[in-house]
Amino acid sequence: MGRPQLNEEEITLRVKVTTDGGRPEMRLGESNFQAIVDDKPVDIEDWRSPTETVPPPAWIVVLIDLSGSMQQADSSGVTKLQGAIQATRRFIAEMSDRGGDTRVAIVPFGEGGGDCGGYPVTQDAIADRFFPANDIKQQNLLDYLASQTPCASTNIYDPLKQAIRLLGDEENPNFYVPEDSPKPEPRLSVILLSDGYHNKPNEERDFQGLRNLLLRHENIVVHTLGYGLTPEQLGAKYGLGRPATREDIQTVEKPYNPIPDEEFVDLKRLREIAEVSGGVAEFSGDADEIAEALQVFLNALLGEYELVYLQPNAERGSKHEVVVEAKVNGETIQTQSASYTITVFGRSLPLVTRLSMTGVVLLLLGMGGVLPFWKWSQWLKQEAEEDF
């Protein structure tokens, strides 16, 4: 549950419901929810499903792997780069259709070497690519990426760290609003699409560094999307009789290993990265599945239920605690509690009452100010006439 939003005594809650693996639960109805304020149930005055609500503000970084293996064809026959671009176009279009204030930065990544310049990622480079979902610059960038010839090697952790450090800057008013602000908290997320594995030395150390960074920024969610064959499929393809592992990859030191370097996707690490941040991990083999996975991510990012209720006995300065219960798959689950403070005396008074009060105030001003002044002026006039 996000921070409660107050409009006089009307309280609006935004609630996200996920099942195992962080996948969004989008099919609940109003009867599945109960708001409990100060340990007492309250009536829900208004309710909206995730498809009916205006999405909350969001800043999303989409990291697209442009390593050399993205030139390979996927199971549907298109190159992985083409599939990734097509899926990202659909993702952007769907996000635009939902409305709201959503900013997306599409960022290619890959480490260069030799004649390949690569696609280095910095915080400034990410910040410069944030545009609204419906901005023509998004399509222009995707057109540019579609024309590229991937040649880089895969470095997963450095681009992720740059994105998280940027979104984790609490001094940036785009990403963080004051606690007393009436504005909703922006949703911050990174989507990592990769068809490879981190092929730099000290991979375990780099993963632990990323893990620690994610734990320091619990409000930033990373969703991971593997593009290629699963370890089970690779094991079957090359007759291993078991799922493929990093130990089966062909390298300079182990040239006779069965699994070509460009075919291995580190599904285990992608799942662990998503799990640490509370994100969703998906694995797909063709462009259509990639697009469907991105739709899941979009629902996980922006798919929130909206509940509205009236604060009972609203008094200025009174503090309250609220939790929301939801019935999901026969079980009752509960959000963390959230607190808020009423800043006004309930609703505005009716127009007739306000007009009556205005008339009384004017009458009192007349009696207390105008009438004494008029009597004083009459007394001065009388005194002047007697002097003559």
mmCIF file of N, CA, C and O in Angstrom, residues 120-186:
data_model
loop_
_atom_site.group_PDB
_atom_site.id
_atom_site.type_symbol
_atom_site.label_atom_id
_atom_site.label_comp_id
_atom_site.label_asym_id
_atom_site.label_seq_id
_atom_site.Cartn_x
_atom_site.Cartn_y
_atom_site.Cartn_z
ATOM 1 N N PRO A 120 28.338 1.933 -23.358
ATOM 2 C CA PRO A 120 28.539 2.215 -21.924
ATOM 3 C C PRO A 120 27.328 2.913 -21.329
ATOM 4 O O PRO A 120 26.634 3.679 -22.010
ATOM 5 N N VAL A 121 27.081 2.656 -20.061
ATOM 6 C CA VAL A 121 25.922 3.216 -19.368
ATOM 7 C C VAL A 121 26.402 4.061 -18.198
ATOM 8 O O VAL A 121 27.175 3.595 -17.358
ATOM 9 N N THR A 122 25.953 5.312 -18.145
ATOM 10 C CA THR A 122 26.242 6.208 -17.029
ATOM 11 C C THR A 122 24.929 6.777 -16.508
ATOM 12 O O THR A 122 23.892 6.723 -17.185
ATOM 13 N N GLN A 123 24.975 7.362 -15.322
ATOM 14 C CA GLN A 123 23.767 7.975 -14.767
ATOM 15 C C GLN A 123 23.282 9.127 -15.646
ATOM 16 O O GLN A 123 22.078 9.288 -15.852
ATOM 17 N N ASP A 124 24.207 9.919 -16.158
ATOM 18 C CA ASP A 124 23.814 11.039 -17.025
ATOM 19 C C ASP A 124 23.155 10.535 -18.302
ATOM 20 O O ASP A 124 22.175 11.126 -18.783
ATOM 21 N N ALA A 125 23.713 9.454 -18.868
ATOM 22 C CA ALA A 125 23.139 8.909 -20.104
ATOM 23 C C ALA A 125 21.710 8.418 -19.864
ATOM 24 O O ALA A 125 20.833 8.590 -20.725
ATOM 25 N N ILE A 126 21.470 7.812 -18.708
ATOM 26 C CA ILE A 126 20.113 7.350 -18.391
ATOM 27 C C ILE A 126 19.184 8.543 -18.211
ATOM 28 O O ILE A 126 18.078 8.582 -18.772
ATOM 29 N N ALA A 127 19.624 9.526 -17.422
ATOM 30 C CA ALA A 127 18.786 10.689 -17.128
ATOM 31 C C ALA A 127 18.385 11.425 -18.396
ATOM 32 O O ALA A 127 17.262 11.935 -18.511
ATOM 33 N N ASP A 128 19.286 11.492 -19.383
ATOM 34 C CA ASP A 128 19.008 12.213 -20.623
ATOM 35 C C ASP A 128 17.993 11.501 -21.503
ATOM 36 O O ASP A 128 17.491 12.100 -22.469
ATOM 37 N N ARG A 129 17.689 10.240 -21.211
ATOM 38 C CA ARG A 129 16.778 9.475 -22.071
ATOM 39 C C ARG A 129 15.403 9.286 -21.456
ATOM 40 O O ARG A 129 14.589 8.514 -21.987
ATOM 41 N N PHE A 130 15.111 9.951 -20.366
ATOM 42 C CA PHE A 130 13.765 9.873 -19.799
ATOM 43 C C PHE A 130 12.815 10.740 -20.609
ATOM 44 O O PHE A 130 12.962 11.963 -20.671
ATOM 45 N N PHE A 131 11.825 10.109 -21.223
ATOM 46 C CA PHE A 131 10.797 10.815 -21.979
ATOM 47 C C PHE A 131 9.433 10.200 -21.657
ATOM 48 O O PHE A 131 9.356 9.044 -21.231
ATOM 49 N N PRO A 132 8.343 10.968 -21.854
ATOM 50 C CA PRO A 132 7.014 10.366 -21.702
ATOM 51 C C PRO A 132 6.847 9.178 -22.649
ATOM 52 O O PRO A 132 7.488 9.104 -23.708
ATOM 53 N N ALA A 133 5.989 8.256 -22.260
ATOM 54 C CA ALA A 133 5.813 7.040 -23.057
ATOM 55 C C ALA A 133 5.375 7.344 -24.484
ATOM 56 O O ALA A 133 5.746 6.633 -25.422
ATOM 57 N N ASN A 134 4.578 8.410 -24.674
ATOM 58 C CA ASN A 134 4.052 8.718 -26.009
ATOM 59 C C ASN A 134 4.921 9.712 -26.777
ATOM 60 O O ASN A 134 4.524 10.199 -27.833
ATOM 61 N N ASP A 135 6.110 10.021 -26.280
ATOM 62 C CA ASP A 135 7.001 10.976 -26.952
ATOM 63 C C ASP A 135 7.595 10.337 -28.208
ATOM 64 O O ASP A 135 8.040 9.181 -28.181
ATOM 65 N N ILE A 136 7.635 11.060 -29.307
ATOM 66 C CA ILE A 136 8.161 10.547 -30.566
ATOM 67 C C ILE A 136 9.628 10.155 -30.426
ATOM 68 O O ILE A 136 10.140 9.314 -31.178
ATOM 69 N N LYS A 137 10.314 10.740 -29.448
ATOM 70 C CA LYS A 137 11.730 10.397 -29.239
ATOM 71 C C LYS A 137 11.899 8.929 -28.883
ATOM 72 O O LYS A 137 12.944 8.327 -29.174
ATOM 73 N N GLN A 138 10.882 8.332 -28.237
ATOM 74 C CA GLN A 138 10.965 6.914 -27.906
ATOM 75 C C GLN A 138 11.027 6.073 -29.183
ATOM 76 O O GLN A 138 11.854 5.156 -29.304
ATOM 77 N N GLN A 139 10.168 6.384 -30.133
ATOM 78 C CA GLN A 139 10.160 5.628 -31.384
ATOM 79 C C GLN A 139 11.433 5.877 -32.192
ATOM 80 O O GLN A 139 11.970 4.961 -32.817
ATOM 81 N N ASN A 140 11.911 7.113 -32.189
ATOM 82 C CA ASN A 140 13.146 7.410 -32.910
ATOM 83 C C ASN A 140 14.322 6.612 -32.341
ATOM 84 O O ASN A 140 15.175 6.104 -33.090
ATOM 85 N N LEU A 141 14.382 6.507 -31.016
ATOM 86 C CA LEU A 141 15.461 5.754 -30.392
ATOM 87 C C LEU A 141 15.358 4.272 -30.733
ATOM 88 O O LEU A 141 16.367 3.622 -31.039
ATOM 89 N N LEU A 142 14.146 3.731 -30.709
ATOM 90 C CA LEU A 142 13.972 2.322 -31.061
ATOM 91 C C LEU A 142 14.330 2.071 -32.522
ATOM 92 O O LEU A 142 14.905 1.027 -32.859
ATOM 93 N N ASP A 143 14.013 3.022 -33.405
ATOM 94 C CA ASP A 143 14.421 2.899 -34.810
ATOM 95 C C ASP A 143 15.947 2.852 -34.921
ATOM 96 O O ASP A 143 16.510 2.068 -35.698
ATOM 97 N N TYR A 144 16.608 3.695 -34.135
ATOM 98 C CA TYR A 144 18.069 3.718 -34.152
ATOM 99 C C TYR A 144 18.638 2.393 -33.649
ATOM 100 O O TYR A 144 19.546 1.818 -34.267
ATOM 101 N N LEU A 145 18.106 1.880 -32.545
ATOM 102 C CA LEU A 145 18.617 0.622 -32.009
ATOM 103 C C LEU A 145 18.378 -0.532 -32.975
ATOM 104 O O LEU A 145 19.215 -1.443 -33.088
ATOM 105 N N ALA A 146 17.249 -0.508 -33.668
ATOM 106 C CA ALA A 146 16.949 -1.570 -34.634
ATOM 107 C C ALA A 146 17.953 -1.594 -35.781
ATOM 108 O O ALA A 146 18.154 -2.635 -36.417
ATOM 109 N N SER A 147 18.600 -0.473 -36.057
ATOM 110 C CA SER A 147 19.567 -0.399 -37.158
ATOM 111 C C SER A 147 20.975 -0.803 -36.732
ATOM 112 O O SER A 147 21.875 -0.876 -37.562
ATOM 113 N N GLN A 148 21.172 -1.060 -35.431
ATOM 114 C CA GLN A 148 22.502 -1.391 -34.937
ATOM 115 C C GLN A 148 22.866 -2.852 -35.211
ATOM 116 O O GLN A 148 22.002 -3.710 -35.392
ATOM 117 N N THR A 149 24.165 -3.106 -35.222
ATOM 118 C CA THR A 149 24.687 -4.470 -35.317
ATOM 119 C C THR A 149 25.343 -4.802 -33.983
ATOM 120 O O THR A 149 26.459 -4.345 -33.708
ATOM 121 N N PRO A 150 24.667 -5.557 -33.133
ATOM 122 C CA PRO A 150 25.218 -5.840 -31.805
ATOM 123 C C PRO A 150 26.565 -6.544 -31.894
ATOM 124 O O PRO A 150 26.758 -7.452 -32.708
ATOM 125 N N CYS A 151 27.505 -6.110 -31.051
ATOM 126 C CA CYS A 151 28.826 -6.730 -31.075
ATOM 127 C C CYS A 151 29.481 -6.755 -29.707
ATOM 128 O O CYS A 151 30.592 -7.269 -29.567
ATOM 129 N N ALA A 152 28.815 -6.221 -28.694
ATOM 130 C CA ALA A 152 29.437 -6.072 -27.381
ATOM 131 C C ALA A 152 29.371 -7.370 -26.585
ATOM 132 O O ALA A 152 28.715 -8.347 -26.975
ATOM 133 N N SER A 153 30.064 -7.388 -25.454
ATOM 134 C CA SER A 153 29.951 -8.486 -24.507
ATOM 135 C C SER A 153 29.007 -8.069 -23.375
ATOM 136 O O SER A 153 28.712 -6.883 -23.212
ATOM 137 N N THR A 154 28.550 -9.052 -22.609
ATOM 138 C CA THR A 154 27.517 -8.783 -21.612
ATOM 139 C C THR A 154 28.125 -8.453 -20.257
ATOM 140 O O THR A 154 28.848 -9.258 -19.675
ATOM 141 N N ASN A 155 27.800 -7.255 -19.753
ATOM 142 C CA ASN A 155 28.140 -6.849 -18.395
ATOM 143 C C ASN A 155 26.825 -6.406 -17.750
ATOM 144 O O ASN A 155 26.339 -5.310 -18.009
ATOM 145 N N ILE A 156 26.239 -7.266 -16.967
ATOM 146 C CA ILE A 156 24.912 -7.007 -16.411
ATOM 147 C C ILE A 156 24.961 -6.045 -15.233
ATOM 148 O O ILE A 156 24.142 -5.125 -15.111
ATOM 149 N N TYR A 157 25.929 -6.198 -14.350
ATOM 150 C CA TYR A 157 25.877 -5.536 -13.054
ATOM 151 C C TYR A 157 26.158 -4.042 -13.111
ATOM 152 O O TYR A 157 25.501 -3.257 -12.413
ATOM 153 N N ASP A 158 27.134 -3.609 -13.895
ATOM 154 C CA ASP A 158 27.456 -2.177 -13.921
ATOM 155 C C ASP A 158 26.277 -1.324 -14.414
ATOM 156 O O ASP A 158 25.959 -0.305 -13.793
ATOM 157 N N PRO A 159 25.601 -1.676 -15.520
ATOM 158 C CA PRO A 159 24.434 -0.879 -15.929
ATOM 159 C C PRO A 159 23.326 -0.859 -14.874
ATOM 160 O O PRO A 159 22.701 0.183 -14.641
ATOM 161 N N LEU A 160 23.095 -2.004 -14.227
ATOM 162 C CA LEU A 160 22.080 -2.043 -13.180
ATOM 163 C C LEU A 160 22.455 -1.119 -12.025
ATOM 164 O O LEU A 160 21.614 -0.386 -11.490
ATOM 165 N N LYS A 161 23.707 -1.143 -11.632
ATOM 166 C CA LYS A 161 24.147 -0.287 -10.529
ATOM 167 C C LYS A 161 23.983 1.186 -10.872
ATOM 168 O O LYS A 161 23.566 1.993 -10.034
ATOM 169 N N GLN A 162 24.301 1.559 -12.096
ATOM 170 C CA GLN A 162 24.150 2.954 -12.504
ATOM 171 C C GLN A 162 22.682 3.377 -12.435
ATOM 172 O O GLN A 162 22.356 4.476 -11.959
ATOM 173 N N ALA A 163 21.785 2.519 -12.911
ATOM 174 C CA ALA A 163 20.349 2.845 -12.891
ATOM 175 C C ALA A 163 19.830 2.960 -11.463
ATOM 176 O O ALA A 163 19.063 3.877 -11.136
ATOM 177 N N ILE A 164 20.239 2.056 -10.589
ATOM 178 C CA ILE A 164 19.753 2.074 -9.211
ATOM 179 C C ILE A 164 20.289 3.284 -8.465
ATOM 180 O O ILE A 164 19.572 3.925 -7.686
ATOM 181 N N ARG A 165 21.553 3.634 -8.694
ATOM 182 C CA ARG A 165 22.108 4.808 -8.022
ATOM 183 C C ARG A 165 21.404 6.087 -8.476
ATOM 184 O O ARG A 165 21.179 7.004 -7.681
ATOM 185 N N LEU A 166 21.065 6.152 -9.755
ATOM 186 C CA LEU A 166 20.340 7.330 -10.250
ATOM 187 C C LEU A 166 18.972 7.415 -9.589
ATOM 188 O O LEU A 166 18.588 8.461 -9.037
ATOM 189 N N LEU A 167 18.194 6.326 -9.632
ATOM 190 C CA LEU A 167 16.849 6.328 -9.057
ATOM 191 C C LEU A 167 16.885 6.415 -7.533
ATOM 192 O O LEU A 167 15.893 6.799 -6.911
ATOM 193 N N GLY A 168 18.015 6.070 -6.938
ATOM 194 C CA GLY A 168 18.123 6.102 -5.488
ATOM 195 C C GLY A 168 18.559 7.437 -4.923
ATOM 196 O O GLY A 168 18.722 7.564 -3.707
ATOM 197 N N ASP A 169 18.713 8.451 -5.783
ATOM 198 C CA ASP A 169 19.125 9.780 -5.324
ATOM 199 C C ASP A 169 17.945 10.476 -4.646
ATOM 200 O O ASP A 169 17.074 11.040 -5.313
ATOM 201 N N GLU A 170 17.933 10.469 -3.323
ATOM 202 C CA GLU A 170 16.790 11.012 -2.574
ATOM 203 C C GLU A 170 16.720 12.531 -2.633
ATOM 204 O O GLU A 170 15.727 13.116 -2.209
ATOM 205 N N GLU A 171 17.760 13.177 -3.157
ATOM 206 C CA GLU A 171 17.723 14.631 -3.327
ATOM 207 C C GLU A 171 17.030 15.033 -4.622
ATOM 208 O O GLU A 171 16.772 16.220 -4.849
ATOM 209 N N ASN A 172 16.747 14.067 -5.473
ATOM 210 C CA ASN A 172 16.104 14.356 -6.755
ATOM 211 C C ASN A 172 14.587 14.439 -6.563
ATOM 212 O O ASN A 172 13.947 13.434 -6.252
ATOM 213 N N PRO A 173 13.976 15.636 -6.736
ATOM 214 C CA PRO A 173 12.527 15.783 -6.496
ATOM 215 C C PRO A 173 11.667 15.027 -7.504
ATOM 216 O O PRO A 173 10.470 14.847 -7.268
ATOM 217 N N ASN A 174 12.258 14.605 -8.631
ATOM 218 C CA ASN A 174 11.489 13.805 -9.582
ATOM 219 C C ASN A 174 11.165 12.426 -9.011
ATOM 220 O O ASN A 174 10.109 11.864 -9.293
ATOM 221 N N PHE A 175 12.100 11.890 -8.230
ATOM 222 C CA PHE A 175 11.959 10.528 -7.739
ATOM 223 C C PHE A 175 11.422 10.456 -6.312
ATOM 224 O O PHE A 175 10.847 9.443 -5.918
ATOM 225 N N TYR A 176 11.611 11.534 -5.535
ATOM 226 C CA TYR A 176 11.218 11.508 -4.126
ATOM 227 C C TYR A 176 10.482 12.799 -3.773
ATOM 228 O O TYR A 176 10.993 13.887 -4.039
ATOM 229 N N VAL A 177 9.292 12.661 -3.199
ATOM 230 C CA VAL A 177 8.518 13.827 -2.762
ATOM 231 C C VAL A 177 8.504 13.856 -1.238
ATOM 232 O O VAL A 177 8.617 12.808 -0.590
ATOM 233 N N PRO A 178 8.385 15.038 -0.623
ATOM 234 C CA PRO A 178 8.353 15.117 0.843
ATOM 235 C C PRO A 178 7.201 14.304 1.424
ATOM 236 O O PRO A 178 6.171 14.100 0.775
ATOM 237 N N GLU A 179 7.383 13.851 2.654
ATOM 238 C CA GLU A 179 6.361 13.018 3.291
ATOM 239 C C GLU A 179 5.035 13.743 3.448
ATOM 240 O O GLU A 179 3.976 13.120 3.433
ATOM 241 N N ASP A 180 5.075 15.082 3.624
ATOM 242 C CA ASP A 180 3.837 15.829 3.798
ATOM 243 C C ASP A 180 3.264 16.330 2.480
ATOM 244 O O ASP A 180 2.306 17.111 2.463
ATOM 245 N N SER A 181 3.832 15.894 1.365
ATOM 246 C CA SER A 181 3.352 16.342 0.054
ATOM 247 C C SER A 181 2.048 15.633 -0.305
ATOM 248 O O SER A 181 1.887 14.437 -0.038
ATOM 249 N N PRO A 182 1.094 16.356 -0.926
ATOM 250 C CA PRO A 182 -0.139 15.709 -1.373
ATOM 251 C C PRO A 182 0.062 14.861 -2.628
ATOM 252 O O PRO A 182 -0.828 14.117 -3.020
ATOM 253 N N LYS A 183 1.230 14.979 -3.248
ATOM 254 C CA LYS A 183 1.493 14.215 -4.465
ATOM 255 C C LYS A 183 1.785 12.756 -4.131
ATOM 256 O O LYS A 183 2.408 12.461 -3.121
ATOM 257 N N PRO A 184 1.355 11.825 -4.988
ATOM 258 C CA PRO A 184 1.665 10.406 -4.737
ATOM 259 C C PRO A 184 3.146 10.124 -4.961
ATOM 260 O O PRO A 184 3.813 10.819 -5.725
ATOM 261 N N GLU A 185 3.636 9.094 -4.313
ATOM 262 C CA GLU A 185 5.031 8.707 -4.471
ATOM 263 C C GLU A 185 5.245 8.101 -5.861
ATOM 264 O O GLU A 185 4.501 7.216 -6.272
ATOM 265 N N PRO A 186 6.258 8.550 -6.590
ATOM 266 C CA PRO A 186 6.546 7.941 -7.895
ATOM 267 C C PRO A 186 6.989 6.489 -7.731
ATOM 268 O O PRO A 186 7.661 6.138 -6.756
#
